[in-house]
């Protein structure tokens, strides 16, 4: 599976750690930046990852900023993206089972590295439950954004 990663300056360190974890686990990693700690705009990296997911260049995306909120808002502007800000194990599972989340969003200033690794692992291994949840996400794609 190919996964695009993106972060702003606040999420840079956690993004580097998660990218290494994914590489070690055999995932293909497309690092869309940022590539350093200089202040930058989360919107640019959210767009790069969201567009890579929406176009099919990659199957999934992971975005990290300080709170996770800016990345969530920006990524969900792109049609076809279902970006989920995860702050609990329950949300990590349910955003896959119920929402078929294709982008995981993490807040580096509100989530420890250990919990971020756990959320990522749950998010990658939990399948979409289909059924009534498929009907609901199809309605998302029918509405005008
Ligand atoms: C950067 O200071 C911070 O605003 C950003 O990482 C993010 O939390 C925005 O939503």
PDB file of C-alpha atoms and ligand atoms in Angstrom:
ATOM      1  CA  UNK A   1       0.000   0.000   0.000  1.00  0.00           C
ATOM      2  CA  UNK A   2       1.252   3.482  -0.884  1.00  0.00           C
ATOM      3  CA  UNK A   3       0.727   6.189   1.736  1.00  0.00           C
ATOM      4  CA  UNK A   4       1.329   9.938   1.297  1.00  0.00           C
ATOM      5  CA  UNK A   5       2.517  11.846   4.357  1.00  0.00           C
ATOM      6  CA  UNK A   6       2.342  15.577   5.000  1.00  0.00           C
ATOM      7  CA  UNK A   7       2.971  17.925   7.899  1.00  0.00           C
ATOM      8  CA  UNK A   8       3.599  21.533   8.750  1.00  0.00           C
ATOM      9  CA  UNK A   9       6.415  22.676  11.061  1.00  0.00           C
ATOM     10  CA  UNK A  10       4.422  21.613  14.145  1.00  0.00           C
ATOM     11  CA  UNK A  11       3.938  18.117  12.794  1.00  0.00           C
ATOM     12  CA  UNK A  12       7.319  17.674  11.111  1.00  0.00           C
ATOM     13  CA  UNK A  13       9.027  15.554  13.819  1.00  0.00           C
ATOM     14  CA  UNK A  14       6.087  13.205  14.259  1.00  0.00           C
ATOM     15  CA  UNK A  15       5.725  12.864  10.487  1.00  0.00           C
ATOM     16  CA  UNK A  16       9.398  11.812  10.220  1.00  0.00           C
ATOM     17  CA  UNK A  17       8.904   9.172  12.937  1.00  0.00           C
ATOM     18  CA  UNK A  18       5.734   7.785  11.369  1.00  0.00           C
ATOM     19  CA  UNK A  19       7.320   7.716   7.898  1.00  0.00           C
ATOM     20  CA  UNK A  20      10.170   5.582   9.252  1.00  0.00           C
ATOM     21  CA  UNK A  21       7.714   3.234  10.992  1.00  0.00           C
ATOM     22  CA  UNK A  22       5.766   2.793   7.761  1.00  0.00           C
ATOM     23  CA  UNK A  23       8.914   2.165   5.704  1.00  0.00           C
ATOM     24  CA  UNK A  24      10.066  -0.474   8.202  1.00  0.00           C
ATOM     25  CA  UNK A  25       6.662  -2.164   7.893  1.00  0.00           C
ATOM     26  CA  UNK A  26       6.993  -2.332   4.107  1.00  0.00           C
ATOM     27  CA  UNK A  27       4.570   0.434   3.104  1.00  0.00           C
ATOM     28  CA  UNK A  28       5.411   2.689   0.173  1.00  0.00           C
ATOM     29  CA  UNK A  29       5.865   6.211   1.554  1.00  0.00           C
ATOM     30  CA  UNK A  30       5.366   9.376  -0.511  1.00  0.00           C
ATOM     31  CA  UNK A  31       6.655  12.246   1.622  1.00  0.00           C
ATOM     32  CA  UNK A  32       4.918  15.442   0.462  1.00  0.00           C
ATOM     33  CA  UNK A  33       6.716  17.645   2.997  1.00  0.00           C
ATOM     34  CA  UNK A  34       7.361  19.796   4.868  1.00  0.00           C
ATOM     35  CA  UNK A  35      11.019  18.858   4.974  1.00  0.00           C
ATOM     36  CA  UNK A  36      12.231  21.011   7.863  1.00  0.00           C
ATOM     37  CA  UNK A  37      11.232  22.953  10.953  1.00  0.00           C
ATOM     38  CA  UNK A  38      10.744  26.379   9.338  1.00  0.00           C
ATOM     39  CA  UNK A  39       7.290  27.871   9.788  1.00  0.00           C
ATOM     40  CA  UNK A  40       4.969  27.000   6.899  1.00  0.00           C
ATOM     41  CA  UNK A  41       1.276  26.779   5.980  1.00  0.00           C
ATOM     42  CA  UNK A  42      -0.517  23.515   6.811  1.00  0.00           C
ATOM     43  CA  UNK A  43      -2.914  24.152   3.907  1.00  0.00           C
ATOM     44  CA  UNK A  44      -0.175  23.488   1.317  1.00  0.00           C
ATOM     45  CA  UNK A  45       0.642  20.028   2.671  1.00  0.00           C
ATOM     46  CA  UNK A  46      -2.994  19.108   3.313  1.00  0.00           C
ATOM     47  CA  UNK A  47      -3.756  19.874  -0.354  1.00  0.00           C
ATOM     48  CA  UNK A  48      -0.770  17.878  -1.629  1.00  0.00           C
ATOM     49  CA  UNK A  49      -1.723  14.774   0.352  1.00  0.00           C
ATOM     50  CA  UNK A  50      -5.480  15.116  -0.227  1.00  0.00           C
ATOM     51  CA  UNK A  51      -4.997  15.466  -3.971  1.00  0.00           C
ATOM     52  CA  UNK A  52      -2.665  12.449  -4.054  1.00  0.00           C
ATOM     53  CA  UNK A  53      -5.375  10.383  -2.336  1.00  0.00           C
ATOM     54  CA  UNK A  54      -8.248  11.744  -4.437  1.00  0.00           C
ATOM     55  CA  UNK A  55      -6.374  11.143  -7.712  1.00  0.00           C
ATOM     56  CA  UNK A  56      -5.438   7.569  -6.793  1.00  0.00           C
ATOM     57  CA  UNK A  57      -1.698   8.296  -6.793  1.00  0.00           C
ATOM     58  CA  UNK A  58      -1.714   6.757  -3.303  1.00  0.00           C
ATOM     59  CA  UNK A  59      -4.329   4.716  -1.434  1.00  0.00           C
ATOM     60  CA  UNK A  60      -4.122   6.526   1.904  1.00  0.00           C
ATOM     61  CA  UNK A  61      -2.710   9.675   3.494  1.00  0.00           C
ATOM     62  CA  UNK A  62      -1.459  10.781   6.891  1.00  0.00           C
ATOM     63  CA  UNK A  63      -1.380  14.453   7.904  1.00  0.00           C
ATOM     64  CA  UNK A  64       0.120  16.030  11.020  1.00  0.00           C
ATOM     65  CA  UNK A  65      -0.107  19.586  12.314  1.00  0.00           C
ATOM     66  CA  UNK A  66      -0.170  21.001  15.847  1.00  0.00           C
ATOM     67  CA  UNK A  67      -3.813  20.353  16.698  1.00  0.00           C
ATOM     68  CA  UNK A  68      -4.830  18.274  13.692  1.00  0.00           C
ATOM     69  CA  UNK A  69      -7.685  20.693  13.116  1.00  0.00           C
ATOM     70  CA  UNK A  70      -6.254  22.817  10.314  1.00  0.00           C
ATOM     71  CA  UNK A  71      -5.161  19.742   8.372  1.00  0.00           C
ATOM     72  CA  UNK A  72      -8.637  18.197   8.795  1.00  0.00           C
ATOM     73  CA  UNK A  73     -10.448  21.282   7.585  1.00  0.00           C
ATOM     74  CA  UNK A  74      -8.162  21.685   4.580  1.00  0.00           C
ATOM     75  CA  UNK A  75      -8.035  18.018   3.512  1.00  0.00           C
ATOM     76  CA  UNK A  76     -11.813  17.602   3.672  1.00  0.00           C
ATOM     77  CA  UNK A  77     -12.256  20.381   1.096  1.00  0.00           C
ATOM     78  CA  UNK A  78     -11.017  17.941  -1.576  1.00  0.00           C
ATOM     79  CA  UNK A  79     -13.868  15.800  -3.016  1.00  0.00           C
ATOM     80  CA  UNK A  80     -13.439  12.100  -2.291  1.00  0.00           C
ATOM     81  CA  UNK A  81     -11.361  12.698   0.825  1.00  0.00           C
ATOM     82  CA  UNK A  82     -12.569  11.443   4.199  1.00  0.00           C
ATOM     83  CA  UNK A  83      -9.976  12.841   6.601  1.00  0.00           C
ATOM     84  CA  UNK A  84     -10.415  11.852  10.242  1.00  0.00           C
ATOM     85  CA  UNK A  85      -8.790  13.635  13.180  1.00  0.00           C
ATOM     86  CA  UNK A  86      -8.053  10.834  15.641  1.00  0.00           C
ATOM     87  CA  UNK A  87      -7.448  11.326  19.359  1.00  0.00           C
ATOM     88  CA  UNK A  88      -8.515   7.939  20.762  1.00  0.00           C
ATOM     89  CA  UNK A  89      -8.239   4.252  19.945  1.00  0.00           C
ATOM     90  CA  UNK A  90     -12.020   4.182  19.513  1.00  0.00           C
ATOM     91  CA  UNK A  91     -11.907   6.904  16.868  1.00  0.00           C
ATOM     92  CA  UNK A  92      -8.983   5.187  15.105  1.00  0.00           C
ATOM     93  CA  UNK A  93     -11.111   2.055  14.687  1.00  0.00           C
ATOM     94  CA  UNK A  94     -14.473   3.707  14.025  1.00  0.00           C
ATOM     95  CA  UNK A  95     -13.251   6.142  11.379  1.00  0.00           C
ATOM     96  CA  UNK A  96     -12.237   3.096   9.355  1.00  0.00           C
ATOM     97  CA  UNK A  97     -15.224   0.847  10.169  1.00  0.00           C
ATOM     98  CA  UNK A  98     -17.900   3.525   9.758  1.00  0.00           C
ATOM     99  CA  UNK A  99     -16.376   6.259   7.587  1.00  0.00           C
ATOM    100  CA  UNK A 100     -13.826   4.410   5.415  1.00  0.00           C
ATOM    101  CA  UNK A 101     -11.400   7.178   6.321  1.00  0.00           C
ATOM    102  CA  UNK A 102      -8.717   7.558   3.671  1.00  0.00           C
ATOM    103  CA  UNK A 103      -6.667  10.191   5.498  1.00  0.00           C
ATOM    104  CA  UNK A 104      -5.574   9.951   9.129  1.00  0.00           C
ATOM    105  CA  UNK A 105      -4.988  13.314  10.816  1.00  0.00           C
ATOM    106  CA  UNK A 106      -2.970  13.649  14.009  1.00  0.00           C
ATOM    107  CA  UNK A 107      -2.217  16.600  16.274  1.00  0.00           C
ATOM    108  CA  UNK A 108       1.432  16.494  17.297  1.00  0.00           C
ATOM    109  CA  UNK A 109       0.868  18.940  20.173  1.00  0.00           C
ATOM    110  CA  UNK A 110      -1.993  16.942  21.662  1.00  0.00           C
ATOM    111  CA  UNK A 111      -0.968  13.336  20.960  1.00  0.00           C
ATOM    112  CA  UNK A 112       2.116  11.473  22.235  1.00  0.00           C
ATOM    113  CA  UNK A 113       4.339   9.634  19.765  1.00  0.00           C
ATOM    114  CA  UNK A 114       3.398   6.328  21.371  1.00  0.00           C
ATOM    115  CA  UNK A 115      -0.335   6.969  20.940  1.00  0.00           C
ATOM    116  CA  UNK A 116       0.168   8.278  17.397  1.00  0.00           C
ATOM    117  CA  UNK A 117       1.918   5.014  16.457  1.00  0.00           C
ATOM    118  CA  UNK A 118      -0.956   3.056  17.990  1.00  0.00           C
ATOM    119  CA  UNK A 119      -3.634   5.099  16.186  1.00  0.00           C
ATOM    120  CA  UNK A 120      -1.763   4.682  12.892  1.00  0.00           C
ATOM    121  CA  UNK A 121      -1.519   0.930  13.343  1.00  0.00           C
ATOM    122  CA  UNK A 122      -5.237   0.580  14.198  1.00  0.00           C
ATOM    123  CA  UNK A 123      -6.232   2.853  11.333  1.00  0.00           C
ATOM    124  CA  UNK A 124      -4.185   0.818   8.844  1.00  0.00           C
ATOM    125  CA  UNK A 125      -5.468  -2.575   9.955  1.00  0.00           C
ATOM    126  CA  UNK A 126      -9.166  -1.913  10.618  1.00  0.00           C
ATOM    127  CA  UNK A 127     -11.401  -2.690   7.601  1.00  0.00           C
ATOM    128  CA  UNK A 128     -14.409  -0.697   6.407  1.00  0.00           C
ATOM    129  CA  UNK A 129     -17.607  -2.367   7.646  1.00  0.00           C
ATOM    130  CA  UNK A 130     -19.570  -1.774   4.382  1.00  0.00           C
ATOM    131  CA  UNK A 131     -23.423  -2.190   4.517  1.00  0.00           C
ATOM    132  CA  UNK A 132     -25.281   0.864   5.832  1.00  0.00           C
ATOM    133  CA  UNK A 133     -21.975   2.708   6.133  1.00  0.00           C
ATOM    134  CA  UNK A 134     -21.378   2.395   2.363  1.00  0.00           C
ATOM    135  CA  UNK A 135     -24.772   4.017   1.721  1.00  0.00           C
ATOM    136  CA  UNK A 136     -23.811   6.929   3.981  1.00  0.00           C
ATOM    137  CA  UNK A 137     -20.425   7.639   2.456  1.00  0.00           C
ATOM    138  CA  UNK A 138     -21.945   7.460  -1.037  1.00  0.00           C
ATOM    139  CA  UNK A 139     -24.242  10.303   0.006  1.00  0.00           C
ATOM    140  CA  UNK A 140     -21.145  12.357   0.823  1.00  0.00           C
ATOM    141  CA  UNK A 141     -19.885  11.982  -2.717  1.00  0.00           C
ATOM    142  CA  UNK A 142     -23.257  13.008  -4.202  1.00  0.00           C
ATOM    143  CA  UNK A 143     -23.497  16.313  -2.373  1.00  0.00           C
ATOM    144  CA  UNK A 144     -21.973  19.457  -3.873  1.00  0.00           C
ATOM    145  CA  UNK A 145     -18.996  20.766  -1.886  1.00  0.00           C
TER     146      UNK A 145
HETATM  147  C1  LIG B   1       0.875  26.006  13.769  1.00  0.00           C
HETATM  148  O1  LIG B   1       1.282  26.842  14.787  1.00  0.00           O
HETATM  149  C2  LIG B   1      -0.538  25.506  14.026  1.00  0.00           C
HETATM  150  O2  LIG B   1      -1.447  26.566  13.877  1.00  0.00           O
HETATM  151  C3  LIG B   1      -0.879  24.376  13.082  1.00  0.00           C
HETATM  152  O3  LIG B   1       0.048  23.359  13.215  1.00  0.00           O
HETATM  153  C4  LIG B   1      -2.223  23.701  13.283  1.00  0.00           C
HETATM  154  O4  LIG B   1      -2.415  23.345  14.610  1.00  0.00           O
HETATM  155  C5  LIG B   1      -3.372  24.400  12.691  1.00  0.00           C
HETATM  156  O5  LIG B   1      -4.519  23.947  12.749  1.00  0.00           O
END
